[in-house]
XYZ file of C-alpha atoms in Angstrom:
749
model
C -103.850 -26.875 10.136
C -103.797 -29.815 7.712
C -106.107 -29.930 4.701
C -107.340 -33.271 6.048
C -108.586 -31.781 9.346
C -111.652 -30.407 7.568
C -112.859 -33.959 6.793
C -115.173 -35.953 9.039
C -113.993 -39.263 10.478
C -115.421 -41.476 7.721
C -114.079 -39.167 5.019
C -110.602 -39.281 6.563
C -110.767 -43.069 6.633
C -111.613 -43.039 2.922
C -108.635 -40.783 2.209
C -106.052 -42.602 4.332
C -106.987 -46.192 3.342
C -104.891 -46.337 0.203
C -103.713 -49.949 -0.104
C -105.901 -52.750 -1.425
C -109.516 -52.618 -2.631
C -111.810 -50.055 -0.980
C -115.565 -49.612 -1.350
C -116.723 -46.113 -0.424
C -120.500 -46.167 -0.011
C -121.159 -42.475 -0.496
C -124.734 -41.374 0.139
C -126.195 -38.412 -1.754
C -124.511 -35.128 -0.804
C -121.983 -36.811 1.477
C -118.904 -35.174 -0.045
C -117.570 -38.015 -2.176
C -115.769 -35.664 -4.589
C -114.103 -34.074 -1.575
C -112.894 -37.504 -0.464
C -111.620 -38.441 -3.917
C -109.724 -35.188 -4.437
C -108.164 -35.310 -0.964
C -107.286 -38.968 -1.568
C -105.402 -38.115 -4.772
C -103.654 -35.228 -3.011
C -102.757 -37.512 -0.065
C -101.246 -40.146 -2.385
C -99.080 -37.533 -4.123
C -98.219 -35.315 -1.149
C -97.934 -37.768 1.752
C -97.340 -41.187 0.126
C -94.933 -39.866 -2.545
C -96.862 -41.590 -5.312
C -95.919 -40.315 -8.762
C -99.019 -38.661 -10.359
C -98.140 -40.735 -13.430
C -99.268 -43.831 -11.484
C -102.768 -42.523 -10.669
C -105.963 -43.068 -12.656
C -109.229 -41.445 -11.502
C -112.296 -42.193 -13.612
C -115.529 -40.170 -13.623
C -118.646 -40.278 -15.792
C -118.806 -36.702 -17.120
C -116.284 -34.234 -18.471
C -117.628 -31.637 -16.067
C -116.955 -33.856 -13.047
C -113.457 -34.687 -14.332
C -112.577 -31.023 -14.876
C -113.875 -30.093 -11.423
C -111.926 -32.927 -9.805
C -108.654 -31.974 -11.510
C -109.104 -28.320 -10.602
C -109.705 -29.188 -6.951
C -106.728 -31.557 -6.820
C -104.441 -28.896 -8.301
C -105.718 -26.394 -5.726
C -105.122 -28.805 -2.827
C -101.589 -29.538 -4.022
C -100.805 -25.957 -4.940
C -99.498 -27.228 -8.262
C -100.479 -29.135 -11.382
C -101.220 -32.834 -10.728
C -99.227 -33.495 -13.874
C -99.348 -36.996 -15.269
C -102.372 -38.171 -13.262
C -105.200 -39.296 -15.518
C -108.394 -37.685 -14.191
C -110.985 -38.243 -16.892
C -114.054 -40.134 -18.046
C -114.107 -43.829 -18.966
C -114.431 -42.921 -22.619
C -111.686 -40.291 -22.608
C -109.258 -42.709 -20.933
C -110.082 -45.500 -23.362
C -109.831 -43.212 -26.399
C -106.380 -42.128 -25.255
C -105.309 -45.783 -24.990
C -106.867 -46.678 -28.342
C -105.278 -43.739 -30.173
C -101.952 -45.296 -29.264
C -102.602 -49.007 -29.686
C -105.802 -49.656 -31.679
C -103.779 -50.630 -34.765
C -102.970 -53.827 -32.851
C -106.608 -54.938 -33.295
C -107.079 -53.858 -36.901
C -108.157 -50.193 -36.795
C -106.275 -47.053 -37.778
C -105.512 -44.682 -34.918
C -107.338 -41.867 -36.773
C -110.698 -43.543 -36.058
C -113.903 -41.489 -35.925
C -116.377 -41.588 -33.032
C -120.015 -41.944 -34.143
C -122.923 -40.336 -32.322
C -126.459 -41.752 -32.206
C -127.525 -40.122 -35.483
C -124.499 -41.592 -37.261
C -125.336 -45.020 -35.831
C -128.939 -44.763 -36.990
C -127.758 -43.895 -40.495
C -125.684 -47.087 -40.634
C -128.505 -49.260 -39.247
C -131.054 -47.837 -41.693
C -128.721 -48.634 -44.588
C -128.294 -52.192 -43.307
C -132.045 -52.740 -42.804
C -132.620 -51.561 -46.373
C -129.826 -53.765 -47.686
C -131.210 -56.810 -45.831
C -134.768 -55.964 -46.961
C -136.054 -55.945 -43.363
C -139.321 -54.160 -42.584
C -138.444 -50.917 -40.699
C -141.757 -51.202 -38.829
C -140.729 -54.568 -37.396
C -137.049 -53.634 -37.033
C -136.943 -50.040 -35.816
C -133.475 -48.518 -35.970
C -133.677 -47.246 -32.387
C -134.735 -50.637 -31.006
C -132.078 -52.486 -33.016
C -129.381 -50.097 -31.784
C -130.610 -50.612 -28.227
C -130.232 -54.383 -28.626
C -126.736 -53.953 -30.083
C -125.729 -51.583 -27.281
C -127.010 -53.998 -24.656
C -124.978 -56.801 -26.209
C -121.831 -54.657 -26.188
C -122.433 -53.642 -22.569
C -122.340 -57.351 -21.767
C -119.327 -57.946 -24.068
C -121.366 -60.166 -26.381
C -120.301 -60.533 -30.006
C -122.724 -60.920 -32.956
C -122.045 -64.661 -32.800
C -122.975 -64.714 -29.103
C -126.191 -62.838 -29.832
C -127.113 -65.171 -32.687
C -126.419 -68.237 -30.549
C -128.673 -66.903 -27.794
C -131.473 -66.076 -30.245
C -132.321 -69.755 -30.643
C -135.496 -70.179 -32.685
C -136.492 -66.516 -32.322
C -136.410 -65.241 -35.902
C -136.541 -61.559 -34.936
C -133.604 -61.878 -32.532
C -131.634 -63.834 -35.136
C -132.133 -61.052 -37.693
C -131.019 -58.429 -35.164
C -127.865 -60.476 -34.592
C -127.195 -60.425 -38.335
C -127.736 -56.659 -38.413
C -125.261 -56.411 -35.516
C -122.690 -58.421 -37.487
C -123.047 -56.213 -40.576
C -123.059 -53.086 -38.405
C -119.699 -54.026 -36.909
C -118.296 -54.850 -40.346
C -119.283 -51.451 -41.678
C -118.024 -49.657 -38.572
C -114.620 -51.239 -39.038
C -114.647 -50.459 -42.772
C -115.412 -46.835 -41.889
C -112.658 -46.866 -39.257
C -115.286 -45.739 -36.753
C -116.248 -46.573 -33.179
C -119.476 -45.892 -31.334
C -119.494 -45.103 -27.615
C -119.927 -48.754 -26.615
C -117.057 -49.744 -28.900
C -114.721 -47.362 -27.091
C -114.981 -49.515 -23.969
C -115.340 -52.895 -25.726
C -112.399 -52.400 -28.056
C -110.195 -51.391 -25.112
C -111.161 -54.599 -23.299
C -110.467 -56.512 -26.525
C -107.081 -54.811 -26.791
C -106.128 -55.744 -23.224
C -107.289 -59.347 -23.650
C -105.599 -59.899 -27.010
C -102.403 -57.943 -26.285
C -101.095 -58.884 -22.805
C -98.102 -56.571 -23.209
C -100.408 -53.559 -23.562
C -102.316 -54.604 -20.427
C -99.002 -55.104 -18.612
C -97.924 -51.590 -19.562
C -101.082 -49.893 -18.250
C -101.431 -52.285 -15.293
C -97.904 -51.324 -14.213
C -98.524 -47.638 -14.822
C -101.831 -47.273 -12.948
C -100.915 -48.516 -9.488
C -103.723 -46.563 -7.833
C -107.127 -46.561 -9.508
C -110.243 -44.707 -8.382
C -113.675 -44.990 -10.002
C -116.474 -42.535 -9.226
C -120.193 -43.361 -9.613
C -119.377 -47.069 -9.571
C -123.066 -47.986 -9.321
C -123.475 -46.755 -12.910
C -120.889 -49.072 -14.445
C -121.880 -51.828 -16.851
C -120.283 -55.234 -17.342
C -117.791 -53.985 -19.951
C -116.620 -51.150 -17.663
C -116.371 -53.559 -14.732
C -114.210 -55.881 -16.845
C -112.021 -52.967 -17.957
C -111.392 -51.818 -14.378
C -110.820 -55.382 -13.164
C -108.166 -55.942 -15.824
C -106.354 -52.699 -15.029
C -106.421 -53.348 -11.258
C -105.456 -57.016 -11.456
C -101.768 -56.438 -10.698
C -101.739 -54.126 -7.642
C -105.425 -54.354 -6.566
C -105.286 -50.783 -5.254
C -108.786 -50.092 -6.505
C -111.033 -47.591 -4.738
C -114.603 -47.470 -6.041
C -117.000 -44.788 -4.913
C -120.723 -45.004 -5.360
C -124.196 -45.368 -3.940
C -126.300 -48.384 -4.817
C -129.352 -46.290 -3.855
C -128.611 -44.016 -6.825
C -128.244 -46.715 -9.483
C -130.798 -45.474 -12.050
C -129.281 -46.256 -15.446
C -130.296 -49.873 -15.998
C -131.719 -48.843 -19.382
C -128.197 -47.768 -20.387
C -126.699 -51.059 -19.269
C -125.671 -50.083 -15.722
C -125.505 -53.117 -13.461
C -126.158 -52.423 -9.771
C -124.657 -55.850 -8.979
C -121.199 -54.383 -9.677
C -121.371 -52.388 -6.452
C -123.531 -54.816 -4.473
C -121.146 -57.710 -5.220
C -117.881 -55.765 -4.912
C -116.931 -57.609 -1.717
C -117.517 -60.959 -3.428
C -115.074 -60.067 -6.201
C -112.626 -58.427 -3.760
C -113.065 -60.313 -0.447
C -110.312 -58.279 1.232
C -112.100 -54.990 0.483
C -112.494 -52.349 3.182
C -116.030 -50.893 3.237
C -116.483 -47.287 4.407
C -119.886 -45.596 4.642
C -120.292 -41.853 4.078
C -123.700 -41.027 5.583
C -123.378 -37.410 6.708
C -125.127 -35.212 4.152
C -123.932 -31.644 3.528
C -126.648 -30.670 1.064
C -130.188 -31.101 2.369
C -132.252 -30.513 5.509
C -133.119 -33.451 7.762
C -136.786 -33.537 6.736
C -135.757 -33.997 3.105
C -133.279 -36.712 4.096
C -135.845 -38.470 6.298
C -138.230 -38.570 3.341
C -135.507 -40.025 1.106
C -134.511 -42.581 3.765
C -138.120 -43.648 4.328
C -138.662 -44.276 0.606
C -135.433 -46.100 -0.185
C -135.576 -48.441 2.826
C -138.419 -50.265 1.032
C -135.880 -51.681 -1.440
C -134.581 -55.133 -0.550
C -131.439 -55.229 -2.708
C -129.325 -52.477 -1.169
C -126.499 -51.745 1.240
C -127.862 -50.518 4.547
C -127.200 -46.813 5.151
C -129.116 -43.776 6.399
C -128.401 -40.148 5.549
C -128.229 -37.533 8.299
C -127.240 -33.895 8.595
C -126.470 -31.270 11.209
C -128.225 -28.562 9.139
C -131.482 -28.838 11.112
C -134.965 -30.136 10.256
C -135.913 -27.404 7.799
C -139.321 -26.991 6.151
C -141.758 -29.832 5.884
C -142.219 -31.288 2.414
C -145.061 -29.662 0.496
C -147.506 -32.098 -1.095
C -150.060 -30.682 -3.543
C -152.929 -32.567 -5.145
C -154.293 -30.967 -8.310
C -157.346 -31.856 -10.362
C -155.541 -31.939 -13.729
C -152.030 -31.878 -15.133
C -152.658 -28.344 -16.417
C -153.614 -27.174 -12.937
C -150.487 -28.850 -11.618
C -148.346 -27.002 -14.174
C -150.046 -23.707 -13.350
C -149.575 -24.297 -9.621
C -145.863 -25.043 -9.987
C -145.070 -22.110 -12.274
C -147.146 -19.591 -10.311
C -145.434 -20.701 -7.084
C -142.024 -20.209 -8.710
C -143.052 -16.765 -9.974
C -144.266 -15.748 -6.506
C -141.110 -16.930 -4.766
C -138.910 -15.252 -7.387
C -140.749 -11.996 -6.675
C -139.893 -12.496 -3.005
C -136.168 -12.633 -3.752
C -135.239 -16.075 -5.091
C -133.238 -16.248 -8.325
C -134.831 -18.299 -11.092
C -131.838 -20.642 -11.166
C -132.666 -21.633 -7.577
C -135.562 -23.699 -8.966
C -135.718 -27.046 -10.738
C -138.786 -28.931 -11.939
C -138.172 -32.658 -12.283
C -140.431 -35.213 -13.933
C -140.405 -38.889 -14.887
C -140.941 -38.538 -18.655
C -140.174 -35.864 -21.255
C -143.849 -35.788 -22.253
C -144.686 -34.037 -18.973
C -142.699 -30.972 -20.031
C -145.311 -29.807 -22.571
C -147.928 -28.615 -20.074
C -145.198 -27.061 -17.937
C -143.691 -25.207 -20.908
C -147.087 -23.737 -21.805
C -147.476 -22.303 -18.323
C -143.898 -20.992 -18.182
C -144.556 -19.110 -21.424
C -148.010 -17.968 -20.322
C -146.753 -16.597 -16.986
C -143.549 -15.133 -18.424
C -141.123 -17.199 -16.345
C -137.721 -17.910 -18.005
C -136.791 -21.583 -18.251
C -134.620 -24.061 -20.060
C -135.237 -27.730 -20.746
C -132.125 -29.859 -20.330
C -131.716 -33.103 -22.219
C -133.441 -31.648 -25.309
C -131.561 -31.206 -28.620
C -127.850 -31.382 -27.909
C -125.849 -28.501 -29.391
C -123.713 -30.961 -31.367
C -126.815 -32.664 -32.782
C -128.020 -29.536 -34.589
C -128.059 -29.702 -38.404
C -125.590 -26.897 -39.053
C -123.127 -28.199 -36.461
C -123.330 -31.753 -37.801
C -122.746 -30.432 -41.339
C -119.567 -28.574 -40.353
C -118.352 -31.473 -38.226
C -118.957 -33.855 -41.141
C -116.604 -31.730 -43.274
C -113.985 -31.859 -40.506
C -114.418 -35.626 -40.126
C -114.056 -36.170 -43.879
C -110.894 -34.078 -43.907
C -109.531 -36.030 -40.936
C -110.743 -39.531 -41.872
C -112.073 -40.017 -45.396
C -113.017 -43.615 -44.523
C -115.941 -42.220 -42.478
C -118.747 -43.053 -44.909
C -121.479 -41.441 -42.797
C -119.665 -38.093 -42.782
C -118.885 -38.211 -46.523
C -122.465 -39.113 -47.418
C -123.781 -36.254 -45.277
C -121.854 -33.512 -47.034
C -121.348 -34.838 -50.561
C -124.335 -32.742 -51.666
C -124.151 -29.973 -49.014
C -124.436 -27.427 -50.431
C -126.261 -28.811 -53.445
C -123.855 -29.994 -56.159
C -126.257 -32.026 -58.269
C -125.088 -35.301 -56.721
C -128.313 -37.220 -56.145
C -129.208 -40.294 -54.113
C -128.961 -42.558 -57.151
C -125.332 -41.539 -57.706
C -124.582 -42.057 -54.013
C -126.078 -45.572 -54.069
C -124.099 -46.496 -57.206
C -120.892 -45.315 -55.564
C -121.728 -47.257 -52.393
C -122.429 -50.432 -54.377
C -119.136 -50.033 -56.262
C -117.298 -49.585 -52.965
C -118.848 -52.795 -51.578
C -118.067 -54.784 -54.699
C -114.429 -53.671 -54.742
C -113.703 -53.668 -51.018
C -112.887 -49.976 -50.847
C -114.163 -47.024 -48.826
C -117.079 -44.941 -50.067
C -114.831 -41.892 -50.476
C -112.351 -43.934 -52.525
C -115.205 -44.997 -54.820
C -116.281 -41.357 -55.210
C -112.701 -40.326 -55.960
C -112.592 -42.999 -58.689
C -115.995 -42.176 -60.145
C -114.671 -42.476 -63.704
C -114.314 -46.248 -63.086
C -118.030 -46.664 -62.240
C -119.528 -47.636 -65.637
C -123.083 -46.421 -64.988
C -122.091 -42.838 -64.139
C -122.270 -40.125 -66.785
C -119.321 -37.879 -67.594
C -121.143 -34.895 -66.044
C -121.748 -36.795 -62.798
C -118.112 -37.902 -62.628
C -117.120 -34.247 -63.024
C -119.284 -33.307 -60.005
C -117.720 -36.070 -57.901
C -114.232 -34.945 -58.947
C -115.045 -31.370 -57.925
C -116.127 -32.551 -54.488
C -112.942 -34.572 -53.978
C -110.819 -31.654 -55.170
C -112.549 -29.455 -52.573
C -111.813 -31.958 -49.775
C -108.194 -32.266 -50.927
C -107.850 -28.475 -50.797
C -109.274 -28.357 -47.273
C -106.943 -31.187 -46.251
C -103.949 -29.183 -47.494
C -105.180 -26.088 -45.625
C -105.633 -28.142 -42.433
C -101.860 -28.447 -42.238
C -101.450 -24.658 -42.322
C -104.526 -23.223 -40.567
C -105.706 -23.444 -36.990
C -108.913 -25.431 -36.438
C -110.764 -22.178 -35.807
C -109.516 -20.791 -39.120
C -110.243 -24.033 -40.944
C -113.905 -23.998 -39.851
C -114.259 -20.380 -40.961
C -112.659 -21.218 -44.306
C -114.981 -24.188 -44.873
C -118.127 -22.172 -44.115
C -117.001 -19.342 -46.377
C -115.707 -21.524 -49.230
C -118.870 -23.601 -49.585
C -121.076 -20.492 -49.136
C -122.933 -22.226 -46.354
C -125.012 -19.181 -45.358
C -126.298 -18.891 -48.931
C -127.120 -22.602 -48.862
C -129.193 -22.110 -45.685
C -131.055 -19.229 -47.338
C -132.559 -21.670 -49.840
C -134.801 -23.226 -47.169
C -134.611 -21.288 -43.895
C -136.170 -18.040 -42.732
C -133.824 -15.104 -41.921
C -134.204 -15.538 -38.132
C -133.427 -19.238 -38.387
C -130.386 -18.561 -40.591
C -129.089 -16.112 -38.004
C -129.538 -18.714 -35.255
C -127.742 -21.376 -37.269
C -124.821 -19.080 -38.097
C -124.677 -18.061 -34.438
C -124.334 -21.733 -33.530
C -121.490 -22.120 -36.032
C -119.779 -19.109 -34.454
C -120.140 -20.858 -31.097
C -118.451 -23.932 -32.597
C -115.599 -21.695 -33.779
C -115.321 -20.341 -30.221
C -115.219 -23.913 -28.947
C -112.355 -24.670 -31.367
C -110.474 -21.577 -30.194
C -110.901 -22.593 -26.541
C -109.711 -26.118 -27.333
C -106.572 -24.802 -29.047
C -105.824 -22.401 -26.199
C -106.116 -25.056 -23.478
C -104.452 -28.010 -25.249
C -100.693 -28.490 -25.415
C -100.682 -30.167 -28.827
C -104.045 -29.452 -30.493
C -104.985 -31.597 -33.478
C -108.060 -31.915 -35.649
C -108.513 -35.505 -34.428
C -108.241 -34.331 -30.845
C -110.844 -31.611 -31.361
C -113.296 -34.036 -32.970
C -112.674 -36.469 -30.122
C -113.384 -33.825 -27.469
C -116.573 -32.758 -29.223
C -117.749 -36.358 -29.526
C -117.257 -37.019 -25.809
C -119.168 -33.961 -24.574
C -122.484 -34.638 -22.796
C -125.354 -32.128 -22.848
C -125.369 -31.774 -19.061
C -121.691 -30.728 -19.247
C -122.890 -27.595 -21.049
C -125.239 -26.589 -18.243
C -124.598 -22.945 -17.380
C -125.208 -22.521 -13.666
C -124.965 -18.737 -14.042
C -127.873 -18.618 -16.485
C -130.790 -17.236 -14.460
C -133.544 -19.569 -15.668
C -135.618 -22.341 -14.111
C -134.244 -25.795 -14.953
C -136.658 -28.385 -16.352
C -135.419 -31.934 -16.764
C -136.202 -35.593 -16.304
C -135.176 -37.262 -13.072
C -132.492 -39.185 -14.948
C -130.956 -35.939 -16.219
C -130.924 -34.455 -12.702
C -128.452 -36.995 -11.341
C -125.430 -35.220 -9.881
C -127.142 -31.829 -9.657
C -128.641 -29.936 -6.723
C -130.942 -26.948 -6.299
C -132.273 -24.923 -3.350
C -135.893 -25.593 -4.365
C -137.057 -28.699 -6.235
C -140.506 -29.621 -7.583
C -141.223 -33.299 -8.291
C -144.217 -33.323 -10.642
C -146.498 -36.191 -11.638
C -146.245 -38.271 -8.459
C -148.870 -40.813 -9.509
C -148.827 -44.579 -9.752
C -148.539 -45.470 -13.425
C -146.551 -42.323 -14.104
C -144.015 -42.564 -11.289
C -143.415 -45.398 -10.718
C -144.102 -46.130 -14.360
C -146.848 -48.471 -15.458
C -144.217 -50.740 -17.033
C -142.324 -51.057 -13.743
C -145.531 -51.824 -11.832
C -146.808 -54.380 -14.326
C -143.536 -56.078 -15.304
C -143.631 -58.508 -12.413
C -139.899 -57.916 -11.946
C -139.221 -56.457 -8.497
C -135.913 -55.015 -9.712
C -137.800 -52.678 -12.085
C -139.813 -51.218 -9.215
C -136.695 -50.938 -7.069
C -134.965 -48.928 -9.786
C -137.960 -46.559 -9.925
C -137.694 -46.162 -6.155
C -134.004 -45.332 -6.486
C -134.974 -42.719 -9.088
C -137.376 -41.188 -6.556
C -134.592 -41.173 -3.962
C -132.350 -39.319 -6.429
C -135.089 -36.767 -7.118
C -135.758 -36.081 -3.445
C -132.083 -35.644 -2.620
C -131.587 -32.996 -5.330
C -133.327 -30.501 -3.009
C -131.312 -28.461 -0.536
C -133.905 -26.367 1.287
C -137.398 -26.965 -0.040
C -139.055 -29.935 -1.739
C -142.495 -29.776 -3.358
C -144.252 -32.981 -4.445
C -147.350 -32.838 -6.624
C -149.814 -35.076 -8.424
C -152.815 -34.691 -10.709
C -155.992 -36.660 -10.051
C -156.560 -36.737 -13.807
C -153.996 -36.803 -16.572
C -154.440 -36.995 -20.335
C -152.612 -40.056 -21.673
C -152.703 -40.902 -25.393
C -155.784 -38.747 -25.870
C -157.725 -40.232 -22.958
C -158.361 -38.667 -19.562
C -157.057 -41.107 -16.942
C -157.910 -41.186 -13.259
C -154.762 -41.354 -11.149
C -153.978 -42.381 -7.612
C -151.071 -41.084 -5.509
C -147.675 -42.620 -6.116
C -146.786 -45.387 -3.704
C -143.622 -43.405 -3.052
C -145.764 -40.649 -1.504
C -147.383 -43.234 0.731
C -143.929 -44.395 1.860
C -143.136 -40.951 3.297
C -144.303 -40.534 6.931
C -147.294 -38.198 7.153
C -145.588 -36.025 9.765
C -142.993 -34.981 7.138
C -145.651 -33.712 4.692
C -147.516 -30.404 4.724
C -150.220 -28.824 2.577
C -149.106 -25.553 1.048
C -152.422 -23.955 0.197
C -152.316 -25.065 -3.437
C -153.693 -28.087 -5.234
C -157.380 -28.849 -4.716
C -158.031 -25.282 -3.613
C -157.379 -24.203 -7.216
C -160.265 -23.727 -9.686
C -161.919 -27.000 -10.667
C -160.967 -26.808 -14.325
C -159.170 -24.633 -16.853
C -161.335 -26.034 -19.638
C -164.341 -24.188 -21.057
C -165.657 -27.365 -22.655
C -168.881 -28.355 -20.852
C -168.444 -32.053 -21.682
C -164.874 -32.130 -20.333
C -166.014 -30.299 -17.180
C -168.843 -32.786 -16.684
C -166.506 -35.748 -17.141
C -163.993 -34.239 -14.718
C -166.739 -33.655 -12.177
C -167.980 -37.233 -12.474
C -164.498 -38.653 -12.006
C -163.720 -36.370 -9.066
C -166.876 -37.610 -7.356
C -165.768 -41.221 -7.750
C -162.244 -40.781 -6.276
C -161.430 -44.497 -6.669
C -158.015 -44.307 -4.974
C -158.272 -47.993 -4.014
C -158.145 -49.277 -7.602
C -156.029 -48.709 -10.716
C -156.522 -45.656 -12.918
C -158.901 -46.155 -15.834
C -159.952 -44.159 -18.867
C -163.124 -42.335 -19.825
C -163.458 -44.830 -22.654
C -163.511 -47.634 -20.106
C -166.265 -45.789 -18.231
C -168.345 -45.589 -21.398
C -167.749 -49.059 -22.741
C -167.134 -51.007 -19.551
C -163.742 -52.129 -18.344
C -162.207 -55.291 -19.827
C -163.330 -58.486 -18.147
C -160.704 -59.839 -15.752
C -160.421 -63.614 -15.420
C -161.127 -64.907 -11.914
C -158.574 -67.728 -12.282
C -155.808 -68.837 -14.639
C -158.072 -71.600 -15.921
C -160.559 -69.019 -17.218
C -157.942 -67.534 -19.552
C -158.438 -70.344 -22.042
C -154.725 -70.964 -22.507
C -151.728 -71.894 -20.411
C -147.935 -71.718 -20.519
C -146.590 -73.358 -23.681
C -149.800 -72.795 -25.690
C -149.820 -71.075 -29.058
C -151.935 -67.897 -29.055
C -152.894 -65.065 -31.401
C -152.878 -61.313 -30.706
C -154.729 -58.822 -32.881
C -151.603 -56.663 -33.362
C -148.575 -58.896 -32.732
C -149.826 -62.035 -34.489
C -148.998 -65.583 -33.374
C -146.755 -66.486 -30.475
C -146.040 -68.887 -27.621
C -147.065 -68.219 -24.012
C -143.922 -68.300 -21.871
C -145.212 -67.254 -18.479
C -148.462 -66.438 -16.652
C -148.213 -64.561 -13.352
C -151.012 -63.339 -11.088
C -150.678 -59.569 -10.710
C -153.311 -59.315 -7.992
C -156.103 -57.687 -10.008
C -155.222 -59.305 -13.328
C -152.949 -61.929 -14.873
C -149.716 -60.786 -16.514
C -148.897 -62.876 -19.578
C -145.461 -63.070 -21.234
C -145.626 -64.126 -24.904
C -142.785 -64.735 -27.358
C -144.323 -63.602 -30.654
C -142.939 -65.011 -33.891
C -142.220 -61.611 -35.402
C -142.656 -59.030 -32.632
C -140.462 -60.717 -30.014
C -141.199 -61.020 -26.293
C -144.063 -58.904 -24.908
C -145.563 -58.627 -21.424
C -149.230 -57.652 -21.117
C -152.279 -57.903 -18.894
C -154.572 -60.714 -19.982
C -157.762 -58.623 -19.832
C -156.336 -56.113 -22.321
C -154.344 -58.544 -24.491
C -157.425 -60.617 -25.443
C -155.224 -63.525 -26.520
C -156.907 -66.400 -28.364
C -155.558 -69.941 -28.225
C -154.758 -71.462 -31.610
C -154.110 -75.091 -32.561
C-alpha cells in the first residue's frame, strides 16, 4: 500500500500537481500539513528532485520542526538539503552569507521588541519629541507597517505631506535605521526587507537562490505581508513552481501587516495557477463546522468553500448568558472543574477571548476554585530580566557593535558606571563615528571623564575581552555558566530581590543553559552567533508544552494553529467581539477580519464548543450593558443549546447594595435593540445625537477643535446608522475616527 493511498482525492491532487503555480485552499483542520509533507516526499521519492532544490516555508519553528520530522518519517531517511524552516530563519541563513554585499557585517544581531523600544526612546529624546505625543510603541508600529510594505524613510516622509506628526515619525524612522546599521543589528522586519533588498540589488545572489530552489512551498500564505510576497515572488520567478497553502477565512493578522489580498489575488498574479480546495475537516464535529460555516459565509471578500466531516454531528453548541463578567468566569471555571472530575484532563480545555484584559476575571476564578491554568502570550521566557541580562553579555561578546546590549550590561552588576558616563560615551561615539563599545574602550580620550571613571570602563572592557577569549575555548553552555559565576550575578540579584524570586530567576538561567546544551547537541556546527539567532527567532507559542496538564488561556489570535477537545469562547458581545473599533470604523474589512477571528476560534474545538456572554461588563471603571455578538446571531438557532448555566446562576456576586440595585435596574431594561451604554450615561443622560449631518455644525474640510486632541481638519463624515462617524486629521495627534455625539467637535474659523 502506497503512503499516498491514505489521502483523500483533493489531498492527492495537491500532492501530485507539482509543476507550475498551485493554490491550495486548505480549510481549518483539513490536513494541509499532511499534504505538504507528502508533497515534499513525492517530489524526492517519485520525481527524483534533489532535496537541495526544495524550499518549504512555515510561520513557526514548531511547525517547521514537525514538518521536517514527518517528511523524514515518510521517506525513511533524512530529507537532507531541503530547507524546511520559517521565513525569518531562511532569510537569516541567506543574510549570514551575503549581507556584507549591502553594507552589514555577517555577525549582525537580531533585536527584539524591547531592544527596538530602547533605540526609539533614545531617538525621541535626542530629537526632543514629546513621548506623550510620540509613544515608542506607536512609532515602532508605524515603522513596522512601512517595512511590511517595503517603504523607506524617504517614502514615508513623502507620503506624510503636510502632516507634521507623520513627518516626524518618518524622521525617527530614518534615524532608527541609521542606528540599527551602526549597531550592525536587524529587527524582525529588517530580516525580510534586507533579503529583498539583497535580491534586488545583487542579481547574481537572486540567480543563485532562484536556481537552487526549483520547488517552493509556502504554508499559511494568508498571513504573508507585502514584503514576504515580494520575497517569494522573486525566488519563484525563474521556475514558477510555487505552491502556496492557506485559508483566506483564517487571515487574522492584519495588525501585523498580513495582507489577505495576497491569497485572494493569487490567480491574478499567477493566471496559470491550479486551484485545489481542501474542505474535508478531520478535527471537529459537523455541528461545530456548521456554526463556523454559517458565520464566515457573511464575509463578502472570500473564496467560496464549506467545511464538512464524516465524524458525525456531535453535541450542539452550548450558549450561556451570564449577568456579569465575574459570573461568566465562575461559570466557565466551575464547568471545567466538574468535567475534569468526570475524567477529562485539564489540558483538554482552552478558554479563548478577544482581549488580554478579559483574563483577569478568569484568573481570579481559576485561583479561587483551585483549577491549574497557564496564560499563553504573557511574558515570553526570553523577555525576562535575567535572561535578557545574560543574553546581552553573549551579544556583546559576539558583536560589540550592538549598543543596546552593551548599554544593558555595562553596569550589571553595579560597577559605578552611571547614566551620565553612558551618555558622555554615547555622545563621543556619535561625534567620532564609532560604536558605543569602541568609545567605552577608549574612555581615556573622552575629556570630561575622570580617571576613576575611565578605570571602571577599562575594567568592563577587560572583562568582555576575557569572556571573548574564553568563548573560543568553552562550549556555549560553559560560557554562560562562567559569565554568571564571574560577575556574581546571584549576589547582584540579592541586592533587590526576595529569596524566592532569586531562586526563580536562577532557575530560568539554568533553563537557558539547558537550551544551550540542547542547541549544541542538535547542531552540526554550533556557534555563539547561531545560538543567539535561534533564541531570537523563537516564538512563545513554540514553547507550549502539550503534556503540561493545565487549562490553556489565550487570546483568539494566539490560538491560531492549535486545537483542543473542549473550547470556551468568552465575551461574545458586540463591542467586545467584534470589537467596538471594528464596528465603528466604517471599514467593512475590519468587521470581516473580526468574523474570520471568530471562525478561527470556533474551529479550534474538536468535540465541544461553549459560547458565553455577559449582559454587563465593567469597562474602564464603568458598568456597561452588552448585547449578544452579531456572530452569535449568525449561527442557526438549531445548532445552539442551553446548558443549564448562565442566567440560572445567582444574580450577583457583589455584596454592594448600590451595585446590586444598578444591576437589577439594567437587567430590567434589557435594551438588546440598541448599543450598550454606561451607568454614567444613565445618570447624566446619553450624548445628544444629531438628526442630520447639517446639525453637526461642521462639514468635510472644516477646521474643528477637540477638547483632548486640539485643532484638526475634518476629512470624512459617514452616517453610522445611530450616529455620525467623523474622521479628523488633527495637527498633532494624527488621524482619529470618532462618533460625533461623543467627540463634541467645535468648528473654528
